[in-house]
Amino acid sequence: MEMTKEQAYQWLKEVKLNKQNTIERLKKIGIDEYEKRTGQKPTYIEAL
C-alpha cells in the first residue's frame, strides 16, 4: 500500500512529536533521579 504525500507528512509529523515527547519524559526522569541522589537541582550539563 502506498502513502500519499499528505499521509507521509502526517506520519513524519507524528513520529517527530512522539520522539520529542519521549526525550522530554526521559529528561524529566533523569532530573528527578539526580535530585533524589544528590538533593540538588542539576545544571544543564549534569542533567544530560
CSV table of C-alpha atoms in Angstrom, one decimal:
chain,number,residue,atom,x,y,z
A,1,MET,CA,0.0,0.0,0.0
A,2,GLU,CA,1.4,3.4,-1.0
A,3,MET,CA,1.0,6.6,1.0
A,4,THR,CA,0.0,9.9,-0.4
A,5,LYS,CA,2.3,12.8,0.1
A,6,GLU,CA,-0.1,14.2,2.8
A,7,GLN,CA,-0.2,10.9,4.6
A,8,ALA,CA,3.6,10.7,4.6
A,9,TYR,CA,3.9,14.2,6.0
A,10,GLN,CA,1.3,13.4,8.7
A,11,TRP,CA,3.2,10.2,9.6
A,12,LEU,CA,6.5,12.0,9.9
A,13,LYS,CA,4.9,14.7,12.0
A,14,GLU,CA,3.6,12.1,14.4
A,15,VAL,CA,6.9,10.3,14.6
A,16,LYS,CA,8.7,13.6,15.3
A,17,LEU,CA,6.2,14.5,18.0
A,18,ASN,CA,6.5,11.1,19.7
A,19,LYS,CA,10.3,11.4,19.7
A,20,GLN,CA,10.1,14.8,21.3
A,21,ASN,CA,7.7,13.6,23.9
A,22,THR,CA,9.9,10.6,24.7
A,23,ILE,CA,13.0,12.8,25.1
A,24,GLU,CA,11.2,15.2,27.4
A,25,ARG,CA,9.9,12.3,29.5
A,26,LEU,CA,13.4,10.8,29.8
A,27,LYS,CA,14.9,14.2,30.7
A,28,LYS,CA,12.4,14.6,33.5
A,29,ILE,CA,13.1,11.2,34.8
A,30,GLY,CA,16.9,11.9,34.7
A,31,ILE,CA,16.5,15.2,36.5
A,32,ASP,CA,14.2,13.6,39.2
A,33,GLU,CA,16.7,10.8,39.8
A,34,TYR,CA,19.6,13.3,40.0
A,35,GLU,CA,17.7,15.3,42.6
A,36,LYS,CA,16.9,12.2,44.6
A,37,ARG,CA,20.6,11.2,44.6
A,38,THR,CA,22.2,14.5,45.4
A,39,GLY,CA,19.5,16.6,46.9
A,40,GLN,CA,20.4,19.4,44.4
A,41,LYS,CA,18.9,20.8,41.2
A,42,PRO,CA,21.1,19.7,38.3
A,43,THR,CA,22.9,22.1,36.0
A,44,TYR,CA,22.2,21.8,32.3
A,45,ILE,CA,25.4,19.7,31.7
A,46,GLU,CA,24.7,17.4,34.7
A,47,ALA,CA,21.1,16.8,33.5
A,48,LEU,CA,22.3,15.5,30.2
